[in-house]
Amino acid sequence: MKIVNSIKELKSYLAEEKRNNKQIGFVPTMGALHNGHLSLVKRCVEENDVSVVSVFVNPTQFNDKHDLETYPRTLDKDCALLEPAGCDYVFAPSAEEMYPEPDTRTFDFGTVSAVMEGARRPGHFNGVAQIVSKLFYAVEPDNAYFGEKDFQQIAVIRAMVKQLDIPVKINACPILREADGLALSSRNVRLTPEQRQKAPLIARTLKESTN
Ligand code: PAF
């Protein structure tokens, strides 16, 4: 497994893979990997010749400075999990590498990004579209994998690839949960014991309301 920090180096490795007709699968992440991420990597490895995983905490999608500063960063541990999972390339760029200049692009996805999380976190989905489009331009994957935990994010990314005409297949993968129903998430480590105890109520209530 190669760990690559620059777009140029990544492109040169992947150009060689593409010359050899390899199908490229891609899992974009912000690191602090858990079994949910690893289930995406597993599917990516099964369905492609070459698997690329990016680890980048994208500043433009955080509308809360404190959330960005405290987001868990565990690159060494992430790499130790990715190698046995069959990942071929870890792309771990710096913020300067991804944003040599500020990204001033503003996307309009209509209702898809305006409601629910889009309404609560202004600018969040615009930042997601900025970074995921940049990552797609860097990797040029045939397949990309996203977790259904971020259901609205998948809808935004599907709208983005349509608008920008990016030739990639977006694959949605099922949510992984703890035994008590809490969806796996990198941010779960930040819950206090009391919050952790209450958190599964959200999934339970949603489930009951659909019965
Ligand atoms: O879902 C995430 O972890 C992030 O939003 C993503 C897709 C990696 C973009 O930074």
PDB file of C-alpha atoms and ligand atoms in Angstrom:
ATOM      1  CA  MET A   1       0.000   0.000   0.000  1.00  0.00           C
ATOM      2  CA  LYS A   2       1.338   3.410  -0.981  1.00  0.00           C
ATOM      3  CA  ILE A   3       0.681   6.567   1.015  1.00  0.00           C
ATOM      4  CA  VAL A   4       0.614   9.570  -1.294  1.00  0.00           C
ATOM      5  CA  ASN A   5       0.360  13.247  -0.357  1.00  0.00           C
ATOM      6  CA  SER A   6       0.405  15.047  -3.703  1.00  0.00           C
ATOM      7  CA  ILE A   7      -2.123  15.073  -6.541  1.00  0.00           C
ATOM      8  CA  LYS A   8       0.684  14.914  -9.092  1.00  0.00           C
ATOM      9  CA  GLU A   9       2.193  11.765  -7.576  1.00  0.00           C
ATOM     10  CA  LEU A  10      -1.237  10.138  -7.206  1.00  0.00           C
ATOM     11  CA  LYS A  11      -2.115  10.908 -10.825  1.00  0.00           C
ATOM     12  CA  SER A  12       1.143   9.436 -12.049  1.00  0.00           C
ATOM     13  CA  TYR A  13       0.586   6.121 -10.152  1.00  0.00           C
ATOM     14  CA  LEU A  14      -3.028   5.916 -11.316  1.00  0.00           C
ATOM     15  CA  ALA A  15      -2.167   6.750 -14.936  1.00  0.00           C
ATOM     16  CA  GLU A  16       0.038   3.648 -14.949  1.00  0.00           C
ATOM     17  CA  GLU A  17      -2.806   1.546 -13.469  1.00  0.00           C
ATOM     18  CA  LYS A  18      -5.196   2.889 -16.138  1.00  0.00           C
ATOM     19  CA  ARG A  19      -2.677   2.148 -18.911  1.00  0.00           C
ATOM     20  CA  ASN A  20      -2.896  -1.443 -17.665  1.00  0.00           C
ATOM     21  CA  ASN A  21      -6.708  -1.298 -17.980  1.00  0.00           C
ATOM     22  CA  LYS A  22      -7.254  -1.477 -14.224  1.00  0.00           C
ATOM     23  CA  GLN A  23     -10.652  -0.437 -12.897  1.00  0.00           C
ATOM     24  CA  ILE A  24     -10.258   2.134 -10.128  1.00  0.00           C
ATOM     25  CA  GLY A  25     -12.489   2.219  -7.026  1.00  0.00           C
ATOM     26  CA  PHE A  26     -12.454   5.125  -4.601  1.00  0.00           C
ATOM     27  CA  VAL A  27     -13.584   5.668  -1.000  1.00  0.00           C
ATOM     28  CA  PRO A  28     -13.376   9.311   0.136  1.00  0.00           C
ATOM     29  CA  THR A  29     -13.098   9.674   3.946  1.00  0.00           C
ATOM     30  CA  MET A  30     -12.114  12.188   6.582  1.00  0.00           C
ATOM     31  CA  GLY A  31     -10.206   9.488   8.473  1.00  0.00           C
ATOM     32  CA  ALA A  32     -10.773   8.304  12.074  1.00  0.00           C
ATOM     33  CA  LEU A  33     -11.845   5.098  10.375  1.00  0.00           C
ATOM     34  CA  HIS A  34     -14.305   2.639  11.892  1.00  0.00           C
ATOM     35  CA  ASN A  35     -15.977  -0.540  10.662  1.00  0.00           C
ATOM     36  CA  GLY A  36     -18.493   1.499   8.639  1.00  0.00           C
ATOM     37  CA  HIS A  37     -15.648   2.915   6.524  1.00  0.00           C
ATOM     38  CA  LEU A  38     -14.036  -0.519   6.342  1.00  0.00           C
ATOM     39  CA  SER A  39     -17.262  -1.978   4.930  1.00  0.00           C
ATOM     40  CA  LEU A  40     -17.028   0.581   2.090  1.00  0.00           C
ATOM     41  CA  VAL A  41     -13.372  -0.347   1.514  1.00  0.00           C
ATOM     42  CA  LYS A  42     -14.273  -4.060   1.497  1.00  0.00           C
ATOM     43  CA  ARG A  43     -16.876  -3.496  -1.213  1.00  0.00           C
ATOM     44  CA  CYS A  44     -14.488  -1.283  -3.175  1.00  0.00           C
ATOM     45  CA  VAL A  45     -11.754  -3.948  -3.061  1.00  0.00           C
ATOM     46  CA  GLU A  46     -14.207  -6.667  -4.125  1.00  0.00           C
ATOM     47  CA  GLU A  47     -15.548  -4.704  -7.105  1.00  0.00           C
ATOM     48  CA  ASN A  48     -12.391  -3.049  -8.501  1.00  0.00           C
ATOM     49  CA  ASP A  49      -8.823  -3.886  -9.506  1.00  0.00           C
ATOM     50  CA  VAL A  50      -7.300  -0.950  -7.633  1.00  0.00           C
ATOM     51  CA  SER A  51      -8.647   0.745  -4.485  1.00  0.00           C
ATOM     52  CA  VAL A  52      -7.886   4.310  -3.456  1.00  0.00           C
ATOM     53  CA  VAL A  53      -8.938   5.737  -0.069  1.00  0.00           C
ATOM     54  CA  SER A  54      -8.572   9.436   0.673  1.00  0.00           C
ATOM     55  CA  VAL A  55      -8.089  10.719   4.217  1.00  0.00           C
ATOM     56  CA  PHE A  56      -8.661  14.460   4.370  1.00  0.00           C
ATOM     57  CA  VAL A  57     -10.490  16.561   6.938  1.00  0.00           C
ATOM     58  CA  ASN A  58     -12.002  19.074   4.539  1.00  0.00           C
ATOM     59  CA  PRO A  59     -12.142  22.557   6.116  1.00  0.00           C
ATOM     60  CA  THR A  60     -14.669  23.979   3.619  1.00  0.00           C
ATOM     61  CA  GLN A  61     -17.480  21.679   4.750  1.00  0.00           C
ATOM     62  CA  PHE A  62     -17.266  22.679   8.433  1.00  0.00           C
ATOM     63  CA  ASN A  63     -19.532  25.544   9.386  1.00  0.00           C
ATOM     64  CA  ASP A  64     -18.390  25.230  13.014  1.00  0.00           C
ATOM     65  CA  LYS A  65     -14.724  26.050  13.811  1.00  0.00           C
ATOM     66  CA  HIS A  66     -14.772  24.013  17.018  1.00  0.00           C
ATOM     67  CA  ASP A  67     -16.060  20.938  15.142  1.00  0.00           C
ATOM     68  CA  LEU A  68     -13.182  21.264  12.634  1.00  0.00           C
ATOM     69  CA  GLU A  69     -10.551  21.711  15.352  1.00  0.00           C
ATOM     70  CA  THR A  70     -11.758  18.760  17.415  1.00  0.00           C
ATOM     71  CA  TYR A  71     -12.448  16.379  14.517  1.00  0.00           C
ATOM     72  CA  PRO A  72     -10.413  13.208  15.310  1.00  0.00           C
ATOM     73  CA  ARG A  73      -7.229  12.830  13.241  1.00  0.00           C
ATOM     74  CA  THR A  74      -5.636   9.356  13.375  1.00  0.00           C
ATOM     75  CA  LEU A  75      -3.761   8.851  10.084  1.00  0.00           C
ATOM     76  CA  ASP A  76      -1.260   6.218  11.337  1.00  0.00           C
ATOM     77  CA  LYS A  77      -4.029   4.131  12.849  1.00  0.00           C
ATOM     78  CA  ASP A  78      -6.138   4.588   9.675  1.00  0.00           C
ATOM     79  CA  CYS A  79      -3.281   3.316   7.491  1.00  0.00           C
ATOM     80  CA  ALA A  80      -2.793   0.322   9.801  1.00  0.00           C
ATOM     81  CA  LEU A  81      -6.456  -0.580   9.196  1.00  0.00           C
ATOM     82  CA  LEU A  82      -6.415   0.115   5.453  1.00  0.00           C
ATOM     83  CA  GLU A  83      -3.433  -2.054   4.504  1.00  0.00           C
ATOM     84  CA  PRO A  84      -4.942  -5.405   5.642  1.00  0.00           C
ATOM     85  CA  ALA A  85      -8.303  -4.304   4.172  1.00  0.00           C
ATOM     86  CA  GLY A  86      -6.709  -4.412   0.703  1.00  0.00           C
ATOM     87  CA  CYS A  87      -6.372  -0.693  -0.020  1.00  0.00           C
ATOM     88  CA  ASP A  88      -3.703   0.028  -2.653  1.00  0.00           C
ATOM     89  CA  TYR A  89      -3.316   3.809  -2.302  1.00  0.00           C
ATOM     90  CA  VAL A  90      -4.020   6.119   0.627  1.00  0.00           C
ATOM     91  CA  PHE A  91      -4.299   9.712  -0.559  1.00  0.00           C
ATOM     92  CA  ALA A  92      -3.648  11.989   2.442  1.00  0.00           C
ATOM     93  CA  PRO A  93      -3.119  15.533   1.127  1.00  0.00           C
ATOM     94  CA  SER A  94      -2.584  18.717   3.126  1.00  0.00           C
ATOM     95  CA  ALA A  95      -5.126  21.569   3.013  1.00  0.00           C
ATOM     96  CA  GLU A  96      -2.637  23.556   0.874  1.00  0.00           C
ATOM     97  CA  GLU A  97      -2.462  20.688  -1.620  1.00  0.00           C
ATOM     98  CA  MET A  98      -6.254  20.573  -2.036  1.00  0.00           C
ATOM     99  CA  TYR A  99      -6.774  24.340  -1.820  1.00  0.00           C
ATOM    100  CA  PRO A 100      -3.710  26.159  -3.224  1.00  0.00           C
ATOM    101  CA  GLU A 101      -6.220  28.970  -3.721  1.00  0.00           C
ATOM    102  CA  PRO A 102      -9.593  29.428  -2.037  1.00  0.00           C
ATOM    103  CA  ASP A 103     -12.333  27.475  -3.790  1.00  0.00           C
ATOM    104  CA  THR A 104     -14.903  30.134  -4.704  1.00  0.00           C
ATOM    105  CA  ARG A 105     -17.295  27.791  -6.526  1.00  0.00           C
ATOM    106  CA  THR A 106     -20.910  27.956  -5.414  1.00  0.00           C
ATOM    107  CA  PHE A 107     -23.170  25.067  -6.319  1.00  0.00           C
ATOM    108  CA  ASP A 108     -26.939  25.122  -6.589  1.00  0.00           C
ATOM    109  CA  PHE A 109     -28.559  21.756  -5.990  1.00  0.00           C
ATOM    110  CA  GLY A 110     -31.990  23.199  -5.208  1.00  0.00           C
ATOM    111  CA  THR A 111     -34.076  21.446  -2.552  1.00  0.00           C
ATOM    112  CA  VAL A 112     -31.692  18.483  -2.311  1.00  0.00           C
ATOM    113  CA  SER A 113     -29.143  20.546  -0.375  1.00  0.00           C
ATOM    114  CA  ALA A 114     -31.488  23.195   1.093  1.00  0.00           C
ATOM    115  CA  VAL A 115     -33.490  21.049   3.515  1.00  0.00           C
ATOM    116  CA  MET A 116     -32.623  18.999   6.628  1.00  0.00           C
ATOM    117  CA  GLU A 117     -28.834  19.024   7.234  1.00  0.00           C
ATOM    118  CA  GLY A 118     -28.430  21.650   4.504  1.00  0.00           C
ATOM    119  CA  ALA A 119     -30.715  24.021   6.410  1.00  0.00           C
ATOM    120  CA  ARG A 120     -28.985  23.354   9.756  1.00  0.00           C
ATOM    121  CA  ARG A 121     -25.401  23.602   8.458  1.00  0.00           C
ATOM    122  CA  PRO A 122     -25.144  26.504   5.995  1.00  0.00           C
ATOM    123  CA  GLY A 123     -22.408  25.939   3.402  1.00  0.00           C
ATOM    124  CA  HIS A 124     -21.817  22.327   4.447  1.00  0.00           C
ATOM    125  CA  PHE A 125     -22.976  20.660   1.240  1.00  0.00           C
ATOM    126  CA  ASN A 126     -21.293  23.300  -0.905  1.00  0.00           C
ATOM    127  CA  GLY A 127     -18.012  22.368   0.824  1.00  0.00           C
ATOM    128  CA  VAL A 128     -18.721  18.660   0.314  1.00  0.00           C
ATOM    129  CA  ALA A 129     -19.316  19.265  -3.416  1.00  0.00           C
ATOM    130  CA  GLN A 130     -16.103  21.318  -3.639  1.00  0.00           C
ATOM    131  CA  ILE A 131     -13.888  18.649  -2.098  1.00  0.00           C
ATOM    132  CA  VAL A 132     -15.542  15.588  -3.629  1.00  0.00           C
ATOM    133  CA  SER A 133     -15.329  17.138  -7.129  1.00  0.00           C
ATOM    134  CA  LYS A 134     -11.646  17.950  -6.551  1.00  0.00           C
ATOM    135  CA  LEU A 135     -11.005  14.399  -5.321  1.00  0.00           C
ATOM    136  CA  PHE A 136     -12.837  12.956  -8.329  1.00  0.00           C
ATOM    137  CA  TYR A 137     -10.671  15.087 -10.663  1.00  0.00           C
ATOM    138  CA  ALA A 138      -7.554  13.828  -8.864  1.00  0.00           C
ATOM    139  CA  VAL A 139      -8.477  10.113  -8.775  1.00  0.00           C
ATOM    140  CA  GLU A 140     -10.746   9.811 -11.843  1.00  0.00           C
ATOM    141  CA  PRO A 141     -12.364   6.683 -10.372  1.00  0.00           C
ATOM    142  CA  ASP A 142     -14.712   4.313 -12.177  1.00  0.00           C
ATOM    143  CA  ASN A 143     -16.598   3.646  -8.930  1.00  0.00           C
ATOM    144  CA  ALA A 144     -16.968   5.667  -5.736  1.00  0.00           C
ATOM    145  CA  TYR A 145     -18.458   4.398  -2.453  1.00  0.00           C
ATOM    146  CA  PHE A 146     -20.415   6.365   0.153  1.00  0.00           C
ATOM    147  CA  GLY A 147     -22.261   5.301   3.297  1.00  0.00           C
ATOM    148  CA  GLU A 148     -26.035   5.668   3.538  1.00  0.00           C
ATOM    149  CA  LYS A 149     -25.544   7.121   7.034  1.00  0.00           C
ATOM    150  CA  ASP A 150     -25.049  10.372   5.105  1.00  0.00           C
ATOM    151  CA  PHE A 151     -28.082   9.799   2.917  1.00  0.00           C
ATOM    152  CA  GLN A 152     -28.518  13.456   1.928  1.00  0.00           C
ATOM    153  CA  GLN A 153     -24.813  13.715   1.099  1.00  0.00           C
ATOM    154  CA  ILE A 154     -25.217  10.886  -1.426  1.00  0.00           C
ATOM    155  CA  ALA A 155     -28.112  12.771  -3.078  1.00  0.00           C
ATOM    156  CA  VAL A 156     -25.956  15.928  -3.243  1.00  0.00           C
ATOM    157  CA  ILE A 157     -23.021  14.012  -4.744  1.00  0.00           C
ATOM    158  CA  ARG A 158     -25.255  12.376  -7.342  1.00  0.00           C
ATOM    159  CA  ALA A 159     -26.562  15.860  -8.286  1.00  0.00           C
ATOM    160  CA  MET A 160     -22.994  17.207  -8.398  1.00  0.00           C
ATOM    161  CA  VAL A 161     -21.622  14.519 -10.747  1.00  0.00           C
ATOM    162  CA  LYS A 162     -24.641  15.074 -13.016  1.00  0.00           C
ATOM    163  CA  GLN A 163     -24.092  18.867 -13.096  1.00  0.00           C
ATOM    164  CA  LEU A 164     -20.344  18.556 -13.680  1.00  0.00           C
ATOM    165  CA  ASP A 165     -20.627  15.556 -16.006  1.00  0.00           C
ATOM    166  CA  ILE A 166     -18.115  13.505 -14.035  1.00  0.00           C
ATOM    167  CA  PRO A 167     -18.039   9.922 -15.374  1.00  0.00           C
ATOM    168  CA  VAL A 168     -18.116   7.972 -12.085  1.00  0.00           C
ATOM    169  CA  LYS A 169     -20.631   5.472 -10.701  1.00  0.00           C
ATOM    170  CA  ILE A 170     -21.836   6.439  -7.215  1.00  0.00           C
ATOM    171  CA  ASN A 171     -22.403   3.367  -5.051  1.00  0.00           C
ATOM    172  CA  ALA A 172     -24.439   3.673  -1.839  1.00  0.00           C
ATOM    173  CA  CYS A 173     -23.597   1.236   0.975  1.00  0.00           C
ATOM    174  CA  PRO A 174     -25.718   0.259   4.007  1.00  0.00           C
ATOM    175  CA  ILE A 175     -25.309   1.823   7.476  1.00  0.00           C
ATOM    176  CA  LEU A 176     -23.375  -0.175  10.075  1.00  0.00           C
ATOM    177  CA  ARG A 177     -24.676   0.055  13.649  1.00  0.00           C
ATOM    178  CA  GLU A 178     -23.560  -0.721  17.197  1.00  0.00           C
ATOM    179  CA  ALA A 179     -25.500  -3.496  18.955  1.00  0.00           C
ATOM    180  CA  ASP A 180     -27.771  -0.861  20.565  1.00  0.00           C
ATOM    181  CA  GLY A 181     -28.646   0.714  17.181  1.00  0.00           C
ATOM    182  CA  LEU A 182     -26.319   3.736  17.133  1.00  0.00           C
ATOM    183  CA  ALA A 183     -24.918   4.271  13.628  1.00  0.00           C
ATOM    184  CA  LEU A 184     -21.104   4.018  13.509  1.00  0.00           C
ATOM    185  CA  SER A 185     -19.586   7.490  13.138  1.00  0.00           C
ATOM    186  CA  SER A 186     -16.141   9.025  13.671  1.00  0.00           C
ATOM    187  CA  ARG A 187     -17.752  11.652  15.884  1.00  0.00           C
ATOM    188  CA  ASN A 188     -19.149   9.037  18.332  1.00  0.00           C
ATOM    189  CA  VAL A 189     -15.836   9.151  20.265  1.00  0.00           C
ATOM    190  CA  ARG A 190     -16.712  12.723  21.234  1.00  0.00           C
ATOM    191  CA  LEU A 191     -19.939  11.736  23.014  1.00  0.00           C
ATOM    192  CA  THR A 192     -19.886  11.904  26.823  1.00  0.00           C
ATOM    193  CA  PRO A 193     -20.975   8.651  28.547  1.00  0.00           C
ATOM    194  CA  GLU A 194     -24.376  10.230  29.166  1.00  0.00           C
ATOM    195  CA  GLN A 195     -24.778  11.330  25.529  1.00  0.00           C
ATOM    196  CA  ARG A 196     -23.590   7.913  24.335  1.00  0.00           C
ATOM    197  CA  GLN A 197     -26.258   6.270  26.449  1.00  0.00           C
ATOM    198  CA  LYS A 198     -28.993   8.503  25.012  1.00  0.00           C
ATOM    199  CA  ALA A 199     -27.826   8.490  21.362  1.00  0.00           C
ATOM    200  CA  PRO A 200     -29.456   5.180  20.291  1.00  0.00           C
ATOM    201  CA  LEU A 201     -32.842   6.725  21.137  1.00  0.00           C
ATOM    202  CA  ILE A 202     -32.657   8.683  17.872  1.00  0.00           C
ATOM    203  CA  ALA A 203     -32.482   5.545  15.716  1.00  0.00           C
ATOM    204  CA  ARG A 204     -35.066   3.780  17.899  1.00  0.00           C
ATOM    205  CA  THR A 205     -37.530   6.695  17.664  1.00  0.00           C
ATOM    206  CA  LEU A 206     -37.102   7.009  13.900  1.00  0.00           C
ATOM    207  CA  LYS A 207     -37.665   3.281  13.491  1.00  0.00           C
ATOM    208  CA  GLU A 208     -40.773   3.310  15.673  1.00  0.00           C
ATOM    209  CA  SER A 209     -42.201   6.315  13.833  1.00  0.00           C
ATOM    210  CA  THR A 210     -42.080   4.401  10.547  1.00  0.00           C
ATOM    211  CA  ASN A 211     -43.831   1.318  11.969  1.00  0.00           C
TER     212      ASN A 211
HETATM  213  O1  PAF B   1     -18.559  11.708   4.401  1.00  0.00           O
HETATM  214  C1  PAF B   1     -17.441  12.202   4.606  1.00  0.00           C
HETATM  215  O2  PAF B   1     -16.613  11.669   5.345  1.00  0.00           O
HETATM  216  C2  PAF B   1     -17.079  13.500   3.924  1.00  0.00           C
HETATM  217  O3  PAF B   1     -18.163  14.354   3.841  1.00  0.00           O
HETATM  218  C3  PAF B   1     -16.414  13.297   2.540  1.00  0.00           C
HETATM  219  C4  PAF B   1     -17.383  12.649   1.560  1.00  0.00           C
HETATM  220  C5  PAF B   1     -15.183  12.433   2.682  1.00  0.00           C
HETATM  221  C6  PAF B   1     -16.003  14.653   1.956  1.00  0.00           C
HETATM  222  O4  PAF B   1     -15.097  15.311   2.773  1.00  0.00           O
END
